[in-house]
PDB file of C-alpha atoms in Angstrom:
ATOM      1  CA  UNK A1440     164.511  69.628  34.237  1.00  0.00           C
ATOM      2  CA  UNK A1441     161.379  70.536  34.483  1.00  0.00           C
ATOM      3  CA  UNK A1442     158.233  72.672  36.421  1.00  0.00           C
ATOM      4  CA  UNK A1443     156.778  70.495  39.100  1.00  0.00           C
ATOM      5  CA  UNK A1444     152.935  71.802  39.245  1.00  0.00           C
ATOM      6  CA  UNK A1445     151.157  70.131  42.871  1.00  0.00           C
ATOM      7  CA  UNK A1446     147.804  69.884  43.465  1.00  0.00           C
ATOM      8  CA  UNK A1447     145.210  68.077  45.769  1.00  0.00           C
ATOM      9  CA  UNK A1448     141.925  67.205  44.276  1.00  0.00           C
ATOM     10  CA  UNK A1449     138.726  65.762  45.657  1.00  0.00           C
ATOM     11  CA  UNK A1450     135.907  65.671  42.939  1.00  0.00           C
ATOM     12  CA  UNK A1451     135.366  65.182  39.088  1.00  0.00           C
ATOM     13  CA  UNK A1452     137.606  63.299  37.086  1.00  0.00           C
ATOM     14  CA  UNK A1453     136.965  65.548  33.644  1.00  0.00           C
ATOM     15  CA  UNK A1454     137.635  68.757  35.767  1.00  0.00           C
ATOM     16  CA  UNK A1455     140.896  67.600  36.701  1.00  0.00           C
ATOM     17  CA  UNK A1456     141.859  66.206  32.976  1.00  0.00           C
ATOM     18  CA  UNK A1457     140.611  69.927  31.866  1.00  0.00           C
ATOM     19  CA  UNK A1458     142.587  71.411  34.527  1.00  0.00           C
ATOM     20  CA  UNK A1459     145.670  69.500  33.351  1.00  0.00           C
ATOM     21  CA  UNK A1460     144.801  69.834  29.367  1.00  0.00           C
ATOM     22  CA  UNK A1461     145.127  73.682  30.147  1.00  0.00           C
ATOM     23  CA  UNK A1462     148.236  73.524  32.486  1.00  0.00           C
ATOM     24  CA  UNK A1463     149.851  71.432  29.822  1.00  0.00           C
ATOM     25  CA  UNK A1464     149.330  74.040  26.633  1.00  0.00           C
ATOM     26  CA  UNK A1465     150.341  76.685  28.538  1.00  0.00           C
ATOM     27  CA  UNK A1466     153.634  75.149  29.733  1.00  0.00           C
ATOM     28  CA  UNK A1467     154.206  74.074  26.743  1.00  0.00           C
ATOM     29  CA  UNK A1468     154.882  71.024  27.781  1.00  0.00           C
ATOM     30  CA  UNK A1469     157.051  71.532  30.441  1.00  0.00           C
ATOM     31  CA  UNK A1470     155.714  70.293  33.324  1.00  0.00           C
ATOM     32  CA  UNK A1471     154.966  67.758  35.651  1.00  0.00           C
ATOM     33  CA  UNK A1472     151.411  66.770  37.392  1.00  0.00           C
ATOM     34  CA  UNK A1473     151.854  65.196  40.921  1.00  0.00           C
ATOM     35  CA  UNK A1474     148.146  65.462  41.955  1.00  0.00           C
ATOM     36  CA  UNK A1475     147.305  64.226  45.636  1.00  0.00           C
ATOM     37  CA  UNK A1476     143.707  62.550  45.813  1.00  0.00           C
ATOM     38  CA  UNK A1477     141.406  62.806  48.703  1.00  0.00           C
ATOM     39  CA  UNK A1478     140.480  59.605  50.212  1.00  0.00           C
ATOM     40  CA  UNK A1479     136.587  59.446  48.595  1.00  0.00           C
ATOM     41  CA  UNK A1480     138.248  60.873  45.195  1.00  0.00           C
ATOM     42  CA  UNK A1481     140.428  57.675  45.182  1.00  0.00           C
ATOM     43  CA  UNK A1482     138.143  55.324  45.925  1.00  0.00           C
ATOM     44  CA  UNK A1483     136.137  56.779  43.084  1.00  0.00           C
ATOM     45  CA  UNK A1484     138.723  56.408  40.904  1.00  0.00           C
ATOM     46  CA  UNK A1485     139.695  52.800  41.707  1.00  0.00           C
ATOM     47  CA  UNK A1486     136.364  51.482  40.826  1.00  0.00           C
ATOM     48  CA  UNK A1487     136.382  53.603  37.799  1.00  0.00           C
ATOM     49  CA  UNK A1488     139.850  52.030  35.977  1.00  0.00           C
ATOM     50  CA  UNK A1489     138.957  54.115  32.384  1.00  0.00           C
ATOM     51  CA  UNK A1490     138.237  57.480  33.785  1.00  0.00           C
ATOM     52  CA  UNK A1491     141.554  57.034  36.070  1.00  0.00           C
ATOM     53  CA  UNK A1492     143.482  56.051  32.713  1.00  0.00           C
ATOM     54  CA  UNK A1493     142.041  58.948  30.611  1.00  0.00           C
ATOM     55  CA  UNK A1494     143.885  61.084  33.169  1.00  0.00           C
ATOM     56  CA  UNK A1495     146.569  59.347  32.902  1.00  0.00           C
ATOM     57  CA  UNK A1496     147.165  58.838  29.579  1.00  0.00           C
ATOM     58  CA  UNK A1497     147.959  62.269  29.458  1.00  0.00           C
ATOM     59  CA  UNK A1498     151.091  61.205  30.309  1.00  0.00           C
ATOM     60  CA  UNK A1499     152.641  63.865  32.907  1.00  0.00           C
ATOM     61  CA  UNK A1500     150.729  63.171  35.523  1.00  0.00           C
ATOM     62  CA  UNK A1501     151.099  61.200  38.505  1.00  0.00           C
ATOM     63  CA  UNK A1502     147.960  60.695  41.288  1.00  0.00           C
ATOM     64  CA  UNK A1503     148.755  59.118  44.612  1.00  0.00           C
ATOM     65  CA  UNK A1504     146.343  59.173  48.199  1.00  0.00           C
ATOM     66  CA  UNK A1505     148.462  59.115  51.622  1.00  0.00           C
ATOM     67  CA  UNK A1506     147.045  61.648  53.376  1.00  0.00           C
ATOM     68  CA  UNK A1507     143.725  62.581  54.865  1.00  0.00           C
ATOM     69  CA  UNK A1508     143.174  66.055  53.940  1.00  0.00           C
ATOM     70  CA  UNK A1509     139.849  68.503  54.689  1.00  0.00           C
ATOM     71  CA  UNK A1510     138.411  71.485  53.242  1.00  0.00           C
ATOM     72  CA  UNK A1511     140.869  74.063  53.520  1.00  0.00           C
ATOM     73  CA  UNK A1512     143.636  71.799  55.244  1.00  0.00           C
ATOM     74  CA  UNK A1513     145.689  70.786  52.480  1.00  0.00           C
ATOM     75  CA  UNK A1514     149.356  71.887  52.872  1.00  0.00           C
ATOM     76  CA  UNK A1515     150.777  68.677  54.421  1.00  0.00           C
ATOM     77  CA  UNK A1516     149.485  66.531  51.354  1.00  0.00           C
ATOM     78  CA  UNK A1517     150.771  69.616  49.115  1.00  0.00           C
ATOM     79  CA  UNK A1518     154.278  69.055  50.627  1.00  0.00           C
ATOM     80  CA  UNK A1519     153.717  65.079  49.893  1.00  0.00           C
ATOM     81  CA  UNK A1520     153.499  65.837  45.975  1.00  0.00           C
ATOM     82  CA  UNK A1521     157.082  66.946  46.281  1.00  0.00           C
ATOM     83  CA  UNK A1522     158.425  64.161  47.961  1.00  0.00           C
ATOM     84  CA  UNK A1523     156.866  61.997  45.769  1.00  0.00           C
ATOM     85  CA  UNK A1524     158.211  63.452  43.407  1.00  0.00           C
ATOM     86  CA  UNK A1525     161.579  62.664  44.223  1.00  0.00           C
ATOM     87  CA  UNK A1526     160.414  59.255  44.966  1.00  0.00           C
ATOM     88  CA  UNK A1527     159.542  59.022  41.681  1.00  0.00           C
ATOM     89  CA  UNK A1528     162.655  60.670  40.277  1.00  0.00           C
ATOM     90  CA  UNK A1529     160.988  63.353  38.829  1.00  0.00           C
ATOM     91  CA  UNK A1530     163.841  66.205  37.945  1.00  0.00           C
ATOM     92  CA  UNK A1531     162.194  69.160  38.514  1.00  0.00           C
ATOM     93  CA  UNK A1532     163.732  72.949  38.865  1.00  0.00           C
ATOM     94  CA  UNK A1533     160.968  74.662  40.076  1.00  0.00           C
ATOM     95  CA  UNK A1534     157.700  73.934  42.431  1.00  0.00           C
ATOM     96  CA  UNK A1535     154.476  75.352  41.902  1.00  0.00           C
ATOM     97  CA  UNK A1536     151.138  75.398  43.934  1.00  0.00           C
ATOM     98  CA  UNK A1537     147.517  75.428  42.834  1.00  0.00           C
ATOM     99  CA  UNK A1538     144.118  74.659  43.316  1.00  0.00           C
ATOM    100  CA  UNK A1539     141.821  72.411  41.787  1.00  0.00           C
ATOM    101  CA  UNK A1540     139.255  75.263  41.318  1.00  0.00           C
ATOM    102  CA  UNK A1541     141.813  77.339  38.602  1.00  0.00           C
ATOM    103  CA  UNK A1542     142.262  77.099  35.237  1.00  0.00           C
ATOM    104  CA  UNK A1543     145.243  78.352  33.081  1.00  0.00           C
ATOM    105  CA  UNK A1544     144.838  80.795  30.542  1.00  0.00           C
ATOM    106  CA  UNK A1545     148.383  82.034  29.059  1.00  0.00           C
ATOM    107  CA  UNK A1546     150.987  80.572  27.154  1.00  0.00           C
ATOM    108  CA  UNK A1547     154.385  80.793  27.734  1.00  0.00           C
ATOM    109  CA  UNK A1548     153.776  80.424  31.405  1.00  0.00           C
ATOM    110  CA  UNK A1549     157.381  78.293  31.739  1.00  0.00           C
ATOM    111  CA  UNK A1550     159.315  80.667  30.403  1.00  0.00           C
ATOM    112  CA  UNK A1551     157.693  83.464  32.390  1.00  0.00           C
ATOM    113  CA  UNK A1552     158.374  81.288  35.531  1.00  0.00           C
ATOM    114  CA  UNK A1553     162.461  80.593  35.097  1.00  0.00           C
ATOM    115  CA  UNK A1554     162.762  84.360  34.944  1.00  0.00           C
ATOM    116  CA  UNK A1555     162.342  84.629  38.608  1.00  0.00           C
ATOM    117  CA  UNK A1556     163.341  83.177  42.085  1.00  0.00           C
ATOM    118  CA  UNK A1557     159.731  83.019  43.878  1.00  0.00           C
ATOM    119  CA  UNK A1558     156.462  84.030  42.842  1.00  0.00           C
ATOM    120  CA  UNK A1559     154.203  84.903  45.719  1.00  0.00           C
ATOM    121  CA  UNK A1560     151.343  86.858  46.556  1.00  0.00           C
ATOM    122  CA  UNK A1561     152.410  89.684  49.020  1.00  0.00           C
ATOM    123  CA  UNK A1562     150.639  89.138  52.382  1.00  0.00           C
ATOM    124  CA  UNK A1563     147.468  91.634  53.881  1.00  0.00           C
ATOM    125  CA  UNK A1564     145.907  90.955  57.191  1.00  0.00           C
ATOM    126  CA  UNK A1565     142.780  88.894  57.714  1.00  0.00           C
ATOM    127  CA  UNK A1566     139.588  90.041  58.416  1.00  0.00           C
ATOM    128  CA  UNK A1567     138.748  89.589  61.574  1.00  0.00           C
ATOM    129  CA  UNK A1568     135.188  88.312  60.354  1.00  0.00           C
ATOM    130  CA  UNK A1569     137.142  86.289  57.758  1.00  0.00           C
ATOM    131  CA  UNK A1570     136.300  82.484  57.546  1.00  0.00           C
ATOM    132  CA  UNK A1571     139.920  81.313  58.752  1.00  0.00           C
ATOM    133  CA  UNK A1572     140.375  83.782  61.181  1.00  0.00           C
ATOM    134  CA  UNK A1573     139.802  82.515  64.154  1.00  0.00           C
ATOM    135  CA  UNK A1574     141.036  79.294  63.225  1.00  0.00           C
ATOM    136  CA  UNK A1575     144.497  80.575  62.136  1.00  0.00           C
ATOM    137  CA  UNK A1576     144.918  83.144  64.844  1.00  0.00           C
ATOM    138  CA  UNK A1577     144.051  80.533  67.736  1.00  0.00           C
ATOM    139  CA  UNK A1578     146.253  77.333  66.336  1.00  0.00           C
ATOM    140  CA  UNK A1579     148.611  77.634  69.586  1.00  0.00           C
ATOM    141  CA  UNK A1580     150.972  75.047  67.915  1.00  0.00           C
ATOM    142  CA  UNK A1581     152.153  78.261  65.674  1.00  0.00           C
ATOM    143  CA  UNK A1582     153.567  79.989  68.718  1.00  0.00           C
ATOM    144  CA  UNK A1583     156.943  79.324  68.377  1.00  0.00           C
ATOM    145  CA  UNK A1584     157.123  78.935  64.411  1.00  0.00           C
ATOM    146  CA  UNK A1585     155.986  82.611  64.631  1.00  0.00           C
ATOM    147  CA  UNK A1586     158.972  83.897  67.073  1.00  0.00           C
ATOM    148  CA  UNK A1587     161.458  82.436  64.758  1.00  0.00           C
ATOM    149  CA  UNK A1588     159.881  83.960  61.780  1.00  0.00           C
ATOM    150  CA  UNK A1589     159.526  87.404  63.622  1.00  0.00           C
ATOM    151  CA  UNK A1590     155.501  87.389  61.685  1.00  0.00           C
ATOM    152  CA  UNK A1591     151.952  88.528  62.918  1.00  0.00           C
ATOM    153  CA  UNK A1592     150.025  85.585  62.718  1.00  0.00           C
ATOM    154  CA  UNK A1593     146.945  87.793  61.582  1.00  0.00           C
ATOM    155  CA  UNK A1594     147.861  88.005  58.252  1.00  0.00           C
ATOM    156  CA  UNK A1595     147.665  85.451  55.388  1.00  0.00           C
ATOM    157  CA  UNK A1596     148.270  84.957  51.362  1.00  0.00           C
ATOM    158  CA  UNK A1597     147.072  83.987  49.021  1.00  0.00           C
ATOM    159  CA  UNK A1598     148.743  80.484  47.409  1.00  0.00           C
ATOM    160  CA  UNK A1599     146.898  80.034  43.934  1.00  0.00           C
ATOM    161  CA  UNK A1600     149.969  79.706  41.162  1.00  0.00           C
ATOM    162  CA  UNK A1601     152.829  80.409  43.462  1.00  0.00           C
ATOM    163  CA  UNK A1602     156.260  79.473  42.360  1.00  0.00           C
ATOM    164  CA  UNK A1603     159.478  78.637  44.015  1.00  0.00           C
ATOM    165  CA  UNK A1604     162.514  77.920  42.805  1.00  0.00           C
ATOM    166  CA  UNK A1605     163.707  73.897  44.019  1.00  0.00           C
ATOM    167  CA  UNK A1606     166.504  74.829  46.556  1.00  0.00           C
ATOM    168  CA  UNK A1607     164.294  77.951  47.554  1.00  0.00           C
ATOM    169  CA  UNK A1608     161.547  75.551  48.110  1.00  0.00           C
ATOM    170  CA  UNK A1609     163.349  73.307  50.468  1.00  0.00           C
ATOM    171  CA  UNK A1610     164.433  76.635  52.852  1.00  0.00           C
ATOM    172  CA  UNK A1611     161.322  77.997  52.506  1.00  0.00           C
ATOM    173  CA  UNK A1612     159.549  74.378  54.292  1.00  0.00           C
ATOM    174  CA  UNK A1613     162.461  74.145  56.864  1.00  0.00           C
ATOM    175  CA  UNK A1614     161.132  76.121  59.412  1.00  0.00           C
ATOM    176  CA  UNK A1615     157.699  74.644  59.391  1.00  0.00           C
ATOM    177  CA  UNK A1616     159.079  71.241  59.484  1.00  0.00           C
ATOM    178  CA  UNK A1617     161.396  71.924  62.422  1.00  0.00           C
ATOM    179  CA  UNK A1618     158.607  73.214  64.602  1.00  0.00           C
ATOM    180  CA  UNK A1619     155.370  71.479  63.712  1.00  0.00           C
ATOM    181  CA  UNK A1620     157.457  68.049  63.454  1.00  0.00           C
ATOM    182  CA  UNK A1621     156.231  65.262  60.921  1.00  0.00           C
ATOM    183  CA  UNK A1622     155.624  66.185  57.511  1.00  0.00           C
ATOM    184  CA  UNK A1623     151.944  65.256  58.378  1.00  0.00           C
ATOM    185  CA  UNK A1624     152.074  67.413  60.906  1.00  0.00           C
ATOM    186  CA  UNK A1625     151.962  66.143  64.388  1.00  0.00           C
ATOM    187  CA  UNK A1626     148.843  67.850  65.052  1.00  0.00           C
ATOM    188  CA  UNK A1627     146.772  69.096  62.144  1.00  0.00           C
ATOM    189  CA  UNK A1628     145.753  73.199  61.591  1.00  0.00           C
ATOM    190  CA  UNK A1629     142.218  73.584  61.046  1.00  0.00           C
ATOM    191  CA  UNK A1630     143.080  76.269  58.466  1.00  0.00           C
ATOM    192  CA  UNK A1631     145.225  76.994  55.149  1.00  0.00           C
ATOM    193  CA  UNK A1632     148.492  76.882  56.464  1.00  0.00           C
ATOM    194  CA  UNK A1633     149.851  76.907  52.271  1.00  0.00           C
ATOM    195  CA  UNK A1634     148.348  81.319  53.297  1.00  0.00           C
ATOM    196  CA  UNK A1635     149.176  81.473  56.861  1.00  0.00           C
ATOM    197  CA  UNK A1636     152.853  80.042  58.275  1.00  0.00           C
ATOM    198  CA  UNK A1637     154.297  79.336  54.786  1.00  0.00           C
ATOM    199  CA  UNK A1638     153.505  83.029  53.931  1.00  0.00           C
ATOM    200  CA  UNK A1639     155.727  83.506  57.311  1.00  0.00           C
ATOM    201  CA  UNK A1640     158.226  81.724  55.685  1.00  0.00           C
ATOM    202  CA  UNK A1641     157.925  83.487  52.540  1.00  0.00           C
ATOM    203  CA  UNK A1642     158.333  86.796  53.854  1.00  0.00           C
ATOM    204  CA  UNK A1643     161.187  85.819  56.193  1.00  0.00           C
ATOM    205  CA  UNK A1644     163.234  84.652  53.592  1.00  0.00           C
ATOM    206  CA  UNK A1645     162.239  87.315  51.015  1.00  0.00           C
ATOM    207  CA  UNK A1646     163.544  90.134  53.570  1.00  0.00           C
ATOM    208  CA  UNK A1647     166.914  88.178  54.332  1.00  0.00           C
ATOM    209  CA  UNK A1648     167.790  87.430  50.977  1.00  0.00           C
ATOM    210  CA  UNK A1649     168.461  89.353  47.339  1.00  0.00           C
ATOM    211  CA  UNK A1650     165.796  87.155  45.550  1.00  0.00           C
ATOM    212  CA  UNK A1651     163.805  87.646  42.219  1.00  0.00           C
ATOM    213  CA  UNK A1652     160.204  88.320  43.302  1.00  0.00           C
ATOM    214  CA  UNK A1653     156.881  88.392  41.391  1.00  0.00           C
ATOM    215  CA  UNK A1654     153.429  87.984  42.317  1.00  0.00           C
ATOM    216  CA  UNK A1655     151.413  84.847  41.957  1.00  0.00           C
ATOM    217  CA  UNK A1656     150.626  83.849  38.307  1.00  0.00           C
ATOM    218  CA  UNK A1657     146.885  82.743  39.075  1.00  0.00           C
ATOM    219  CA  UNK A1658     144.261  85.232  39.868  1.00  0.00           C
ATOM    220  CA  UNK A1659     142.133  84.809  42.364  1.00  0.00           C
ATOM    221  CA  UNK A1660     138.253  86.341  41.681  1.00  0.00           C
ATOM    222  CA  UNK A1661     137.164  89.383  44.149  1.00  0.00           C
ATOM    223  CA  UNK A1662     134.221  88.318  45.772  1.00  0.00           C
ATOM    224  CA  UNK A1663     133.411  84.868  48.581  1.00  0.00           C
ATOM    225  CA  UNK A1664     133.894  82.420  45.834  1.00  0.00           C
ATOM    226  CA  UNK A1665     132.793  83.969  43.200  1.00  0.00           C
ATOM    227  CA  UNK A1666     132.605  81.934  39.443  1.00  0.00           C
ATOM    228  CA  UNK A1667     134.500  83.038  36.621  1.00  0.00           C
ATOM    229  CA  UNK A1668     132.607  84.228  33.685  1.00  0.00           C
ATOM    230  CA  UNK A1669     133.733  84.420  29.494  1.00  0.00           C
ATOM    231  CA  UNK A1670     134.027  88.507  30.698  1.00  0.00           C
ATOM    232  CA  UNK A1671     136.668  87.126  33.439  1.00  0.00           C
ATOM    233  CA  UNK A1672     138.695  84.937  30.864  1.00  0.00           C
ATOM    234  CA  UNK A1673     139.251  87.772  28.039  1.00  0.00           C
ATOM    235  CA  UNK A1674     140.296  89.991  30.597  1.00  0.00           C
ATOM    236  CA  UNK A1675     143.090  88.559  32.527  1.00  0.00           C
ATOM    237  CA  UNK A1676     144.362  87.711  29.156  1.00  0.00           C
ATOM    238  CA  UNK A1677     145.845  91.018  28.909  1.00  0.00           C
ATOM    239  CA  UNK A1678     146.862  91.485  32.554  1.00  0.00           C
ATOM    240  CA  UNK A1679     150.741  91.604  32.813  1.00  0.00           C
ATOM    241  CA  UNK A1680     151.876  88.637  35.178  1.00  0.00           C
ATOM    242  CA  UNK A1681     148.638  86.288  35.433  1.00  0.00           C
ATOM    243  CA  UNK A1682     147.950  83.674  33.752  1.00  0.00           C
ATOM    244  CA  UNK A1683     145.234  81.284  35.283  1.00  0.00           C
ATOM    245  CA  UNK A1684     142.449  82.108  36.824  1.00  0.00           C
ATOM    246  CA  UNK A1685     140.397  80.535  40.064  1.00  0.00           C
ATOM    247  CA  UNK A1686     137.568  79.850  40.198  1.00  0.00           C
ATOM    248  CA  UNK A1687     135.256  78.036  37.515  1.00  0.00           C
ATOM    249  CA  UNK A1688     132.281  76.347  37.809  1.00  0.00           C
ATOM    250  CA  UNK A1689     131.841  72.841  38.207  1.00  0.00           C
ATOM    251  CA  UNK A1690     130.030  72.219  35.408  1.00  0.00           C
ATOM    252  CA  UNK A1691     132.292  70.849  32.692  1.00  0.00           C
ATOM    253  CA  UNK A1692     130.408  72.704  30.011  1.00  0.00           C
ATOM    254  CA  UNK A1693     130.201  75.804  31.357  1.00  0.00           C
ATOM    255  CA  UNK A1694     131.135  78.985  29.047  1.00  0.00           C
ATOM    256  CA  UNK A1695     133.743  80.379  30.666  1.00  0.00           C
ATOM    257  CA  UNK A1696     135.361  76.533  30.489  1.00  0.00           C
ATOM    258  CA  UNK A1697     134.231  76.648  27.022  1.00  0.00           C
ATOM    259  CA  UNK A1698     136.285  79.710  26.435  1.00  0.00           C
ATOM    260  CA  UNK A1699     139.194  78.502  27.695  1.00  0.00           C
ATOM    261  CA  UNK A1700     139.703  75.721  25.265  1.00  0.00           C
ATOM    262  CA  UNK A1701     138.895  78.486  22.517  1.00  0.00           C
ATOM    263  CA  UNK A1702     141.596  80.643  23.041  1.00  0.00           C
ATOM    264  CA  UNK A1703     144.183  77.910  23.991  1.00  0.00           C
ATOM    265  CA  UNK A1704     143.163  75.898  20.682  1.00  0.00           C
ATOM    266  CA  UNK A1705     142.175  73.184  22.683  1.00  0.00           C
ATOM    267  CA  UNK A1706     139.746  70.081  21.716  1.00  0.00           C
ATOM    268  CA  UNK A1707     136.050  70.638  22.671  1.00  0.00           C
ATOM    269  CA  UNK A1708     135.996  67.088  23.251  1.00  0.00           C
ATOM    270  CA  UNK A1709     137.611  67.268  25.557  1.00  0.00           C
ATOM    271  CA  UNK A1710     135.138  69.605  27.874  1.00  0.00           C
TER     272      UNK A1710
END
């Protein structure tokens, strides 16, 4: 068995190999990659056969398109990482969800993860200014998904380096499967529904059940999008519970990357 890490991504080919050299060290090696492409990142890719196979080299990693996805509307291709998964026989006894924008930072992060049921970031209500709010609050195909779930639809989570145990996983998507139909989605949200219904879902089951809960393992900066600096790195290296970090800079070079590979022992080739 092992930890099943999803992911979508949509631009550079060495930022996802970093991403995965990290995620790699700091599971030790137990993990899995099933990494859904965005349609222009494939096409990339398939006219590019080394880059693709430097990725994949790395061994654990599997990268598949079916889906199209948009900024911000990524859950239904997040959900098609796990099925593939099981397509591919992948035995997995956990699922975890990040972004292509984090970075791990602390070992031992498998171990850490089998200790608990669910890892998820407790929800707080949006601001009504917020960039999804509208968005999220107006999606009228949530109306009945939110009755069952007895939620407020004004409040959201967030889904950087949350963790689920498998069969937890598979209760957790029920509900949203049952009323938005397809696992496309019949009719696509215009917003994160990975922060929005599934933290429903989340917080449903959490009050209905006797689980083992922690917070989300990846921190996510204060600030709109704010990059991580070397500062940001050595700190969250002694905070209790995290251990990646969201969100670095697209520049493959940059210091707080740099850093990274330093205290994780990891090639600076590689950058």
């Amino acid at each position: 068995m092992t930890i099943l890490c999803v992911s979508t991504a949509s631009g550079d080919a060495n930022l996802l190999r970093q991403q995965i050299l990290t995620y790699n060290k700091c599971f030790d090696g137990d993990v899995f990659h099933i990494v859904h492409l965005s349609n222009e990142f494939n096409d990339r890719l398939d006219v590019n056969p080394i880059i693709k196979k430097s990725i994949l080299d790395l061994g654990n990693i599997h990268l598949f398109n079916r889906v199209k996805t948009a900024y911000g509307v990524i859950f239904h291709a997040m959900l098609q990482c796990v099925f593939e998964a099981i397509r591919l026989g992948v035995q997995f006894d956990y699922v975890l969800f990040h972004t292509s924008s984090d970075l791990m930072v602390g070992s031992g992060v498998n171990k850490y993860i089998r200790k608990f049921d669910i890892g998820a970031a407790k929800p707080h209500f949006m601001a009504r200014n917020g960039f999804w709010y509208d968005k999220a609050v107006n999606y009228k195909k949530s109306e009945l998904l939110l009755t069952a779930l007895d939620s407020d639809k004004r409040y959201k989570a967030r889904a950087e380096g949350c963790f689920f145990r498998r069969d937890i996983f598979f209760e957790l998507i029920y509900p949203l499967l049952t009323y938005y139909g397809t696992i496309e989605f019949d009719e696509l949200a215009s917003h994160p529904v990975e922060e929005v219904e599934f933290a429903w879902a989340i917080e449903f089951y959490c009050a209905r059940n006797n689980v083992k809960r922690v917070d989300n393992l990846v921190k996510n900066l204060e600030g709109h999008k704010r990059i991580a600096c070397v500062k940001d790195v050595d700190s969250i290296v002694h905070e209790d519970g995290v251990f990646g970090l969201k969100r670095f800079s697209s520049n493959r070079f940059d210091a707080a990357r740099t850093r990274v590979f330093e205290l994780l022992g990891l090639d600076k080739d590689d950058l």
